[in-house]
Coordinates of C-alpha atoms in Angstrom, one line a residue:
Chain Z
A25 CA 37.1 21.0 150.7
Q26 CA 35.5 18.0 152.4
K27 CA 36.7 14.4 152.0
I28 CA 35.4 11.1 153.2
T29 CA 37.6 8.0 153.4
Q30 CA 36.3 4.4 153.7
T31 CA 39.3 2.2 153.9
Q32 CA 37.4 -1.2 153.7
P33 CA 36.4 -2.1 150.2
G34 CA 34.8 -5.3 151.5
M35 CA 33.8 -6.7 154.8
F36 CA 32.5 -10.1 155.8
V37 CA 30.5 -10.9 159.0
Q38 CA 28.7 -13.9 160.3
E39 CA 25.0 -13.7 160.8
K40 CA 24.0 -12.4 164.3
E41 CA 27.4 -10.9 164.9
A42 CA 28.2 -7.2 165.1
V43 CA 30.3 -5.4 162.5
T44 CA 32.0 -2.0 162.3
L45 CA 32.4 -0.1 159.1
D46 CA 35.0 2.5 159.2
C47 CA 34.7 6.1 158.0
T48 CA 37.1 9.0 158.5
Y49 CA 36.5 12.5 157.3
D50 CA 38.4 15.7 156.7
T51 CA 36.9 19.2 156.8
S52 CA 37.8 22.6 157.9
D53 CA 34.2 23.4 158.8
Q54 CA 33.1 23.7 162.4
S55 CA 29.5 22.7 161.7
Y56 CA 28.8 19.6 159.6
G57 CA 26.6 16.5 159.3
L58 CA 27.6 12.9 158.9
F59 CA 25.4 10.3 157.2
W60 CA 25.4 6.6 156.5
Y61 CA 23.4 5.2 153.5
K62 CA 22.9 1.6 152.5
Q63 CA 22.7 0.6 148.8
P64 CA 21.4 -2.9 148.0
S65 CA 22.1 -4.5 144.7
S66 CA 18.8 -3.1 143.4
G67 CA 20.4 0.4 143.6
E68 CA 18.2 2.5 145.9
M69 CA 19.9 4.6 148.5
I70 CA 18.5 4.0 152.0
F71 CA 19.2 6.5 154.7
L72 CA 20.4 4.8 157.9
I73 CA 21.6 7.3 160.5
Y74 CA 22.7 10.9 161.0
Q75 CA 25.2 12.6 163.4
G76 CA 25.6 16.3 163.7
S77 CA 29.0 17.7 164.6
Y78 CA 27.7 19.3 167.7
D79 CA 25.8 16.3 168.9
E80 CA 27.3 15.1 172.2
Q81 CA 25.8 11.7 172.1
N82 CA 26.4 9.0 169.5
A83 CA 23.4 8.5 167.2
T84 CA 21.5 5.3 167.3
E85 CA 18.7 3.9 165.1
G86 CA 17.6 0.4 166.0
R87 CA 20.5 -1.9 165.2
Y88 CA 22.6 0.9 163.8
S89 CA 24.8 3.1 165.9
L90 CA 27.4 5.7 164.9
N91 CA 30.6 5.8 166.8
F92 CA 31.5 9.4 166.5
Q93 CA 35.0 10.4 167.6
K94 CA 35.3 14.1 166.7
A95 CA 39.0 14.5 167.7
R96 CA 39.9 11.6 165.4
K97 CA 37.5 12.7 162.7
S98 CA 35.9 9.3 162.5
A99 CA 32.3 8.3 162.2
N100 CA 32.2 4.5 162.2
L101 CA 28.9 2.6 161.6
V102 CA 28.2 -0.3 164.0
I103 CA 25.6 -2.8 162.9
S104 CA 24.6 -5.1 165.7
A105 CA 23.1 -8.6 165.2
S106 CA 23.8 -8.7 161.5
Q107 CA 21.1 -10.1 159.2
L108 CA 21.4 -11.6 155.8
G109 CA 19.4 -8.6 154.5
D110 CA 22.2 -6.3 155.6
S111 CA 24.4 -7.5 152.7
A112 CA 24.8 -4.3 150.7
M113 CA 27.1 -1.4 149.8
Y114 CA 27.4 1.1 152.6
F115 CA 28.3 4.7 152.0
C116 CA 29.5 7.3 154.5
A117 CA 28.8 10.9 153.6
M118 CA 29.1 14.4 155.0
S119 CA 27.6 17.8 154.4
Q120 CA 28.0 21.3 155.8
T121 CA 25.2 22.0 158.2
S122 CA 24.6 25.3 156.4
G123 CA 24.5 23.7 153.0
S124 CA 23.3 20.5 151.5
R125 CA 26.0 19.2 149.2
L126 CA 26.9 15.7 150.1
T127 CA 30.4 14.3 149.8
F128 CA 30.4 10.5 149.6
G129 CA 33.1 8.0 150.5
E130 CA 34.0 5.1 148.1
G131 CA 31.8 2.7 150.0
T132 CA 32.2 -0.7 151.8
Q133 CA 30.6 -3.8 150.4
L134 CA 29.3 -5.8 153.4
T135 CA 28.5 -9.5 153.0
V136 CA 26.7 -11.3 155.8
N137 CA 27.3 -15.0 155.8
P138 CA 24.8 -17.5 157.2
Chain G
G16 CA 9.0 9.1 156.0
A17 CA 10.0 11.2 153.1
V18 CA 9.5 9.5 149.7
V19 CA 11.1 10.3 146.4
S20 CA 9.9 8.7 143.3
Q21 CA 12.1 8.4 140.2
H22 CA 10.9 7.3 136.8
P23 CA 11.7 5.4 134.7
S24 CA 13.7 2.7 136.4
W25 CA 15.3 1.3 133.3
V26 CA 15.9 2.9 129.9
I27 CA 17.4 1.2 126.9
C28 CA 17.6 3.3 123.7
K29 CA 19.6 3.9 120.6
S30 CA 22.5 6.3 120.4
G31 CA 21.4 9.9 119.6
T32 CA 18.1 9.6 121.5
S33 CA 17.3 12.1 124.2
V34 CA 16.1 10.6 127.5
K35 CA 14.1 12.4 130.2
I36 CA 14.2 11.2 133.9
E37 CA 11.7 12.5 136.4
C38 CA 12.3 12.9 140.1
R39 CA 9.3 13.6 142.4
S40 CA 9.1 14.3 146.1
L41 CA 5.8 12.6 147.0
D42 CA 5.1 13.8 150.6
F43 CA 7.3 16.8 151.1
Q44 CA 8.4 19.9 149.2
A45 CA 11.9 19.8 147.9
T46 CA 13.2 23.3 147.2
T47 CA 16.5 21.6 146.3
M48 CA 17.1 18.4 144.5
F49 CA 20.3 16.7 143.5
W50 CA 21.3 14.6 140.5
Y51 CA 24.0 11.9 140.9
R52 CA 25.7 9.5 138.5
Q53 CA 27.1 6.2 139.6
F54 CA 29.3 3.9 137.6
P55 CA 29.5 0.2 138.5
K56 CA 31.4 -0.5 141.8
Q57 CA 31.9 3.2 142.3
S58 CA 30.6 5.9 144.6
L59 CA 28.0 8.5 143.8
M60 CA 29.2 11.5 141.9
L61 CA 27.2 14.7 142.2
M62 CA 26.3 16.1 138.8
A63 CA 24.2 19.1 139.6
T64 CA 22.1 20.8 142.2
S65 CA 18.6 21.7 141.1
N66 CA 16.8 24.6 142.7
E67 CA 13.1 25.3 142.2
G68 CA 12.5 28.2 140.0
S69 CA 16.2 28.9 139.1
K70 CA 19.0 27.5 137.1
A71 CA 20.8 24.4 138.2
T72 CA 24.3 24.5 139.5
Y73 CA 26.5 22.0 137.7
E74 CA 29.6 20.4 139.1
Q75 CA 32.9 20.9 137.3
G76 CA 33.2 18.7 134.3
V77 CA 29.5 18.2 133.8
E78 CA 28.2 19.5 130.5
K79 CA 25.2 21.6 131.1
D80 CA 24.1 21.5 127.5
K81 CA 24.1 17.7 127.6
F82 CA 22.5 17.2 130.9
L83 CA 19.5 19.5 131.0
I84 CA 17.9 20.0 134.4
N85 CA 14.5 21.6 135.0
H86 CA 13.0 22.1 138.5
A87 CA 9.7 23.6 137.7
S88 CA 7.9 22.9 140.9
L89 CA 8.6 22.1 144.6
T90 CA 8.0 18.5 143.9
L91 CA 9.4 17.8 140.5
S92 CA 12.9 17.9 138.9
T93 CA 13.8 16.4 135.5
L94 CA 17.1 15.5 134.0
T95 CA 17.2 15.2 130.2
V96 CA 20.2 13.5 128.7
T97 CA 20.4 15.0 125.2
S98 CA 21.7 13.0 122.2
A99 CA 22.8 10.2 124.5
H100 CA 25.8 8.1 123.5
P101 CA 27.1 4.8 124.9
E102 CA 29.4 6.6 127.2
D103 CA 26.4 8.1 128.9
S104 CA 25.3 4.7 130.0
S105 CA 25.2 4.7 133.8
F106 CA 23.0 4.7 136.9
Y107 CA 21.4 8.1 137.5
I108 CA 19.9 8.8 140.9
C109 CA 18.2 11.8 142.3
S110 CA 17.6 13.0 145.8
G111 CA 15.5 15.7 147.6
E112 CA 16.1 17.4 150.8
Q113 CA 13.5 18.6 153.3
G114 CA 15.8 21.2 154.9
K115 CA 19.4 22.4 155.1
G116 CA 21.6 19.8 156.7
Q117 CA 18.8 17.2 156.8
P118 CA 19.2 13.8 155.3
Q119 CA 18.7 13.6 151.6
H120 CA 16.1 11.2 150.5
F121 CA 16.8 9.3 147.3
G122 CA 14.8 8.0 144.4
D123 CA 15.3 4.4 143.3
G124 CA 17.5 5.4 140.4
T125 CA 17.4 5.0 136.7
R126 CA 19.6 2.5 134.8
L127 CA 20.4 4.0 131.4
S128 CA 21.8 1.9 128.6
I129 CA 22.6 3.5 125.3
L130 CA 23.1 1.0 122.5

């Protein structure tokens, strides 16, 4: 069974600063994918970034980067130069590469202060 | 990018009513779609996996006779909440995948309120 743990129910950051959202996972699979999604208060789920378990380099997408440490089973999301519009709930999720079923963490509510 | 359209966005109806929610992939074919339920301040909980042309696979504890799923085409899956009651009030959100292991793309969700 797969499990995702997000230990930070809430995080605060000043505008323009960087913030790291923690995510650890547990799986017995050798091949898996890790995802981060953003959910604003309006409810939609916005895909941010993906990391495959065999990817040697950390994934980056604009201001988002994924700090993937396979030995520690962690996949932290780093948001650089925070903006007010980054305030939202952030979910870490994983799936088996051979399958599609996503397992979500409990989420982290990020608040960006002006 | 891949777009998933979900309709309606909001539903308010009386107890006992059946409610149908549609999930469409607009610019890709989704052989597999997923239905999630989310209570306030909680994470997404997978209800069922919908496969085009076959029966849906339900998660443990989800009543298949209450939550009817139909995936009649590669671009459309529907969830029908039959004889809805106040405890069915929740946020329902669907997603579609373009390929195994690829990111799922989500609809905007449906807020269901049963009076």
